[in-house]
Short mmCIF file of C-alpha atoms in Angstrom, two decimals:
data_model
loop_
_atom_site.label_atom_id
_atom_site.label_comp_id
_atom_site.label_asym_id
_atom_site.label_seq_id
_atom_site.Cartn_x
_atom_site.Cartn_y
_atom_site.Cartn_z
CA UNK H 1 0.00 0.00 0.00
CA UNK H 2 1.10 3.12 -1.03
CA UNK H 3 0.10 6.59 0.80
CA UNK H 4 -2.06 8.08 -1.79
CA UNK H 5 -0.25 11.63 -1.47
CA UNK H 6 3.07 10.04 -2.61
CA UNK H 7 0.74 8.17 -5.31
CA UNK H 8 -0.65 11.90 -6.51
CA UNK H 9 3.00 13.36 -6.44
CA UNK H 10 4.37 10.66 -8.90
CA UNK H 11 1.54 10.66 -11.11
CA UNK H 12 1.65 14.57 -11.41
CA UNK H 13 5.17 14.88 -12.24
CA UNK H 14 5.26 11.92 -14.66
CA UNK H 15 2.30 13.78 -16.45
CA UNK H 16 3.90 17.14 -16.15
CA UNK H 17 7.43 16.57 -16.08
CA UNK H 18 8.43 20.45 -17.51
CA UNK H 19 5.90 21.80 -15.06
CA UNK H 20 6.76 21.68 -11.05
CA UNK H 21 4.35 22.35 -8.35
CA UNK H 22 4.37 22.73 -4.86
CA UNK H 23 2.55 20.01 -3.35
CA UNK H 24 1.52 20.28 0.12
CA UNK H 25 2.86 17.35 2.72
CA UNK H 26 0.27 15.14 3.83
CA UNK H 27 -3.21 14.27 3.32
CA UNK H 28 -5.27 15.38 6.20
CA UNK H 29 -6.55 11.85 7.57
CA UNK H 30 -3.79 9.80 5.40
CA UNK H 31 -5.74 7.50 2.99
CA UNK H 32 -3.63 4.70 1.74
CA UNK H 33 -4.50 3.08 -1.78
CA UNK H 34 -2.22 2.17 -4.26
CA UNK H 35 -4.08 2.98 -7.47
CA UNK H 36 -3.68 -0.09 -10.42
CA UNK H 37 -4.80 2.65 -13.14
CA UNK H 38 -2.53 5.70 -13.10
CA UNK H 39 -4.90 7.11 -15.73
CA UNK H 40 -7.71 7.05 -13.46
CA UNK H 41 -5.75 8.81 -10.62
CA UNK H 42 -4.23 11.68 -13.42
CA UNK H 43 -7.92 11.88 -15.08
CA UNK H 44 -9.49 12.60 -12.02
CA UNK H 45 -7.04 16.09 -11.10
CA UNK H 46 -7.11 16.65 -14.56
CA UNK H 47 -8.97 20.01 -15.96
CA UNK H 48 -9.91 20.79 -19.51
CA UNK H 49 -7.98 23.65 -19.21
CA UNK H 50 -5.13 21.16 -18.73
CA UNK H 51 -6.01 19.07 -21.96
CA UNK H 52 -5.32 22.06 -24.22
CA UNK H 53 -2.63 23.06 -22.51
CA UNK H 54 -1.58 19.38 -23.34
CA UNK H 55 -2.67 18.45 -26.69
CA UNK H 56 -0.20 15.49 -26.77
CA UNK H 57 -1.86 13.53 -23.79
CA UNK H 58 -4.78 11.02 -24.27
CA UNK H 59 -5.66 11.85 -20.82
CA UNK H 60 -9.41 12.81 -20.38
CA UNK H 61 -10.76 15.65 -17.87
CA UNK H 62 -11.86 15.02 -14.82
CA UNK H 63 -15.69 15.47 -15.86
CA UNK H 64 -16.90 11.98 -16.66
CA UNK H 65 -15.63 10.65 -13.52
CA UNK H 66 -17.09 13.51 -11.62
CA UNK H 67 -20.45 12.24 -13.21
CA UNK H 68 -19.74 8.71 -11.75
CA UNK H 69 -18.38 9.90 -8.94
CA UNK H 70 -21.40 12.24 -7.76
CA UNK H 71 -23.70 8.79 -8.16
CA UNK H 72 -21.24 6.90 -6.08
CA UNK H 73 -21.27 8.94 -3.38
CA UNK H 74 -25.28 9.10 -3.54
CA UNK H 75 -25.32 5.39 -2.99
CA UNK H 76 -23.46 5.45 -0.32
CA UNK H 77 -24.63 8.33 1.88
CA UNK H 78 -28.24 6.68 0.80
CA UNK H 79 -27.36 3.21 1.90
CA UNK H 80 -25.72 4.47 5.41
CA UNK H 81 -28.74 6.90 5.97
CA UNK H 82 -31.62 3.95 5.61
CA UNK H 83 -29.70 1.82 7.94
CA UNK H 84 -28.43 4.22 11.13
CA UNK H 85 -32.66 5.99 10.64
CA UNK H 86 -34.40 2.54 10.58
CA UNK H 87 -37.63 4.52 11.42
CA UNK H 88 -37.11 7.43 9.36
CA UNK H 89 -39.43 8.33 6.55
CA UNK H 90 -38.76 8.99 3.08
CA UNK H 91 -38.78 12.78 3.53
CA UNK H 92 -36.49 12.68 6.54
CA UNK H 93 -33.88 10.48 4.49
CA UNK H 94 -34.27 12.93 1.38
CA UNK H 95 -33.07 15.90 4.46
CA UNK H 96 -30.36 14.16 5.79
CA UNK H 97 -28.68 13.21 2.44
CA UNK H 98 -29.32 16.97 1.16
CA UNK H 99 -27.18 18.13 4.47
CA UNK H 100 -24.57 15.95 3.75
CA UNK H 101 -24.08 15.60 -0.16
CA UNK H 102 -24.17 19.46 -0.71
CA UNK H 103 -21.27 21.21 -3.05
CA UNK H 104 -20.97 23.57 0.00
CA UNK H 105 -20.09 20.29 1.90
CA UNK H 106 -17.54 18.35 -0.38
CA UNK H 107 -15.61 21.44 -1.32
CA UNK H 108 -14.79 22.06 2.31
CA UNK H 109 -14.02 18.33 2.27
CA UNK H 110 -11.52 18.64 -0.90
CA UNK H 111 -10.06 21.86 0.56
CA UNK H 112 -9.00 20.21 3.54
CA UNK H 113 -7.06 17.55 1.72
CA UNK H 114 -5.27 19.89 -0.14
CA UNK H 115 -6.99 18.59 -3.65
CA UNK H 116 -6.71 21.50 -4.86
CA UNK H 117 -2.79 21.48 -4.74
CA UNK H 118 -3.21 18.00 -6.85
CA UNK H 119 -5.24 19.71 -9.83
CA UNK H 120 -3.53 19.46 -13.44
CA UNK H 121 -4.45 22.83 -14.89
CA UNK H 122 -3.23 24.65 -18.08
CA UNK H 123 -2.18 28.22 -18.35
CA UNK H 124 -5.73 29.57 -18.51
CA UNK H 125 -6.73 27.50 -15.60
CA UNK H 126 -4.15 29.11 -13.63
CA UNK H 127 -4.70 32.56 -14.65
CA UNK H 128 -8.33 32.54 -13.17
CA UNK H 129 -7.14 31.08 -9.68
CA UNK H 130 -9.21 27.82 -9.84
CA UNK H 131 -7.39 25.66 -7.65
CA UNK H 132 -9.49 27.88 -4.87
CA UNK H 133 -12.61 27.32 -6.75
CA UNK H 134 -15.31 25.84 -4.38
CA UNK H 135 -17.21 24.13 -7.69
CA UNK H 136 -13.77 22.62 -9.10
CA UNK H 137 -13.16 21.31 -5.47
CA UNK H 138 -16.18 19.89 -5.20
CA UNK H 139 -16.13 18.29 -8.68
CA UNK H 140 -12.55 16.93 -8.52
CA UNK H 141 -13.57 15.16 -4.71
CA UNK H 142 -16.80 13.50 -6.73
CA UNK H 143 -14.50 12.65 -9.38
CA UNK H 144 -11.53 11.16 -6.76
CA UNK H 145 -14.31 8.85 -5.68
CA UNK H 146 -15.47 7.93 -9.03
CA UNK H 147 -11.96 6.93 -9.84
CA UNK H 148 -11.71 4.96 -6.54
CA UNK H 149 -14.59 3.06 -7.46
CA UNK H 150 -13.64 1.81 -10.98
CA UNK H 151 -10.11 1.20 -9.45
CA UNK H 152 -11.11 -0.61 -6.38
CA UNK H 153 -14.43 -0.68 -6.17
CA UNK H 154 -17.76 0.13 -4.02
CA UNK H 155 -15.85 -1.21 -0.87
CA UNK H 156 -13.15 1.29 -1.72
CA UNK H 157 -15.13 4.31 -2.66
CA UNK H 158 -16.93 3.52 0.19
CA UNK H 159 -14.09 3.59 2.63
CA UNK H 160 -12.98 6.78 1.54
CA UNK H 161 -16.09 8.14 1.56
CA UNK H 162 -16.76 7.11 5.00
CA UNK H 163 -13.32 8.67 5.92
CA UNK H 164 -13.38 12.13 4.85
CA UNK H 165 -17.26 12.73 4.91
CA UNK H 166 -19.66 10.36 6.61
CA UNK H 167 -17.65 9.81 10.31
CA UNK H 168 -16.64 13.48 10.23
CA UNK H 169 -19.99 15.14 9.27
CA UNK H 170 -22.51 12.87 10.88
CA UNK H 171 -23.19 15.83 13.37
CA UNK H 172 -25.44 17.27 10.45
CA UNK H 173 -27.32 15.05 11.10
CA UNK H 174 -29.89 14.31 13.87
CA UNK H 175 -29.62 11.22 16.84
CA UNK H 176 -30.73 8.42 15.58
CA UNK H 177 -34.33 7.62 17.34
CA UNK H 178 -34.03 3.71 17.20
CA UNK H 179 -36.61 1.95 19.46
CA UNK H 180 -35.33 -0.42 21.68
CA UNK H 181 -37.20 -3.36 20.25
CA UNK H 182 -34.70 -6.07 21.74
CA UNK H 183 -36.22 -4.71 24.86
CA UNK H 184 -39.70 -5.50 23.46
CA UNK H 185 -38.60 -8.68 22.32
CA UNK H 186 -37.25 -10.02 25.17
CA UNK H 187 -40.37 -8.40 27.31
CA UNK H 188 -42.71 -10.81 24.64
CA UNK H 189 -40.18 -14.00 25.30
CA UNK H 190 -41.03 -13.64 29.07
CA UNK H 191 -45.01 -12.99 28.85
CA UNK H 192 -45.22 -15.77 26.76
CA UNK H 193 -43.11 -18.45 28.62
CA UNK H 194 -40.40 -18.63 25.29
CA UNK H 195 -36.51 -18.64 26.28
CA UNK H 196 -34.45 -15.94 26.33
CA UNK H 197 -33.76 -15.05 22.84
CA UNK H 198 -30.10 -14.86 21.53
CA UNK H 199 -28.27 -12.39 18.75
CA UNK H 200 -25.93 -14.10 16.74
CA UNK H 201 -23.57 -12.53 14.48
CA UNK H 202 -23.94 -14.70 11.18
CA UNK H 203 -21.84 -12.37 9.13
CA UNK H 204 -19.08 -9.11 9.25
CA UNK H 205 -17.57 -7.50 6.63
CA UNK H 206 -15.26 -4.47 5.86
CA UNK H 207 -12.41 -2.34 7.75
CA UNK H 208 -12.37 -1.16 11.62
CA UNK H 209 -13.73 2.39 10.33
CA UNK H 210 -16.75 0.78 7.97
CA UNK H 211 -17.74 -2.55 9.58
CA UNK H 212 -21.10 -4.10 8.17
CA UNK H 213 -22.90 -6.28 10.54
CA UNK H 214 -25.69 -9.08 9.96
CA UNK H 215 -27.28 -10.29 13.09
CA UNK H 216 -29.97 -13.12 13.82
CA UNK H 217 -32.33 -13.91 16.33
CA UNK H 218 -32.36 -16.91 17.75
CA UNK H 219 -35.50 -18.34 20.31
CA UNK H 220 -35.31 -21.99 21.71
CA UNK H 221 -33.98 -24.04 18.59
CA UNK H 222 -36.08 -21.64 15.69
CA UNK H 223 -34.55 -18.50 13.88
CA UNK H 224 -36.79 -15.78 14.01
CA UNK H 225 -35.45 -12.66 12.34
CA UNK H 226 -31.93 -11.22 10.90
CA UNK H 227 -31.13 -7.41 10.27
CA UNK H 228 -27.90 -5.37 9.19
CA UNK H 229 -26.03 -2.19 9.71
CA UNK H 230 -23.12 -0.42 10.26
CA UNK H 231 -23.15 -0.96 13.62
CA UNK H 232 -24.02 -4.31 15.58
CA UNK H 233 -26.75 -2.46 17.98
CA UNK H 234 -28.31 -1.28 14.24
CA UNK H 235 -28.20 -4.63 13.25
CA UNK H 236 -29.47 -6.17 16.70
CA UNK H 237 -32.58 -4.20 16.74
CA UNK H 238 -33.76 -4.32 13.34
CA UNK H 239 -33.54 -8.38 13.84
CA UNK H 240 -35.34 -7.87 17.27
CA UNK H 241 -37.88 -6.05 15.02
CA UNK H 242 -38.26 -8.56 12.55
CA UNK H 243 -38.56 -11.65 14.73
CA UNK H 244 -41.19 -9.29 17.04
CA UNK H 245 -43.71 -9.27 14.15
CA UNK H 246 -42.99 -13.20 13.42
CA UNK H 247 -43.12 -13.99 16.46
CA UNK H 248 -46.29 -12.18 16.99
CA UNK H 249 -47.99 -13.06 13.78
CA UNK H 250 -47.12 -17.05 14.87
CA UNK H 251 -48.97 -16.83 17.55
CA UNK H 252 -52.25 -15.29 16.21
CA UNK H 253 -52.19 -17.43 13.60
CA UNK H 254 -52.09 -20.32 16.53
CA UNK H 255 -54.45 -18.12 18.24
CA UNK H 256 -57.44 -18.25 15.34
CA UNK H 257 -56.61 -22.27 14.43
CA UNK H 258 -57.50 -22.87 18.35
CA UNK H 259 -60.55 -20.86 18.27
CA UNK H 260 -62.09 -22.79 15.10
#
């Protein structure tokens, strides 16, 4: 693994070898990824300024991955948002994403990792300052994660993205209002005379920072329920939830066969 700054620095001066920049040290958070494509990496600082500049290179802008890269990142604020609000409504989710996938948002993001610093501009481009351009900041983070996820990926695009926005901007968004439904599980269990019911984790994926958890519910010898998230109390309570309602519906349906 290679630290991704060190990645940009060789790719940029390969690409402009007559042109030296000052590149600033680190990247705020380090991300490590060793890109397989050095295209992708130089296409996604690249501006069209830079292509005229550079009529010799076969190097797209940055603009088409931007385009992936802005759909990317919708999946995966969309995905994390309908599992940490279980109970949230459609209009609450629609909110939440809006506060976090904003170009107000991602350009602060860029800024801070010095992307700007990284962007392969031509002589207009750098006449008209646009390395400090909130837009091309914004667009050249989108299209960073597009490039990550044709490199790498969704489980990639998604660490990154988890990285730099969704674990350091989660306080735009409100505490999550999860109803304790193990409590009401285990609260049924006991009324009823069932044992104690048990959460098993049947399956974990993905880094420290981005673990994804699938839990199950387990009562006497019978699975009752399973649910997921990014967290294993997430996960817990949306399988609590499911094997509530089977639980329940069992025993109504038990309920009417007795009373024919």
């Amino acid at each position: 693994m290679v630290n991704i700054l060190n990645k940009i620095k060789s790719v940029y001066f390969s690409f402009f070898p007559n042109k030296p920049h000052k590149l600033a040290k680190k990247v705020y958070g380090v991300y490590a990824y060793s890109f397989d494509d050095d295209d992708l990496l130089k296409q996604a600082f690249t501006h069209t300024s830079a292509i005229d500049y550079e009529t010799q290179t076969k190097i797209d802008s940055y603009e088409r991955l931007e385009f992936l890269g802005d759909a990317v990142i919708e999946i995966i604020v969309t995905r994390f948002l309908f599992e940490q609000f279980a109970d949230a409504k459609e209009g609450e989710l629609t909110q939440m994403r809006a506060k976090l996938v904003n170009r107000t948002t991602l350009a602060s993001i860029a800024r801070g990792l010095h992307f700007g610093q990284f962007l392969l501009l031509g002589k207009s481009g750098e006449n008209d300052n646009l390395r400090n351009s909130s837009s091309i900041l914004c667009d050249i983070y989108e299209s960073f994660i597009g490039a990550l996820y044709l490199d790498g990926g969704y489980r990639v695009a998604y660490d990154f993205t988890y990285q730099t926005l969704l674990s350091k901007h989660n306080r735009l968004l409100p505490a999550a209002e999860i109803q304790n439904y193990k409590g009401k599980l285990l609260e049924y269990c006991q009324q009823h005379d069932m044992d104690m019911p048990k959460f098993v984790t049947t399956h974990e994926e993905g880094p420290a920072h981005g673990k994804y958890f699938e839990i199950s519910v387990l009562v006497g010898k019978n699975w009752y329920g399973t649910g997921s998230g990014t967290t294993k109390k997430a996960a817990s309570q949306r399988a609590a939830r499911q094997a509530l309602t089977t639980l329940v519906n069992s025993n109504q349906e038990q309920s009417l066969k007795l009373s024919k």
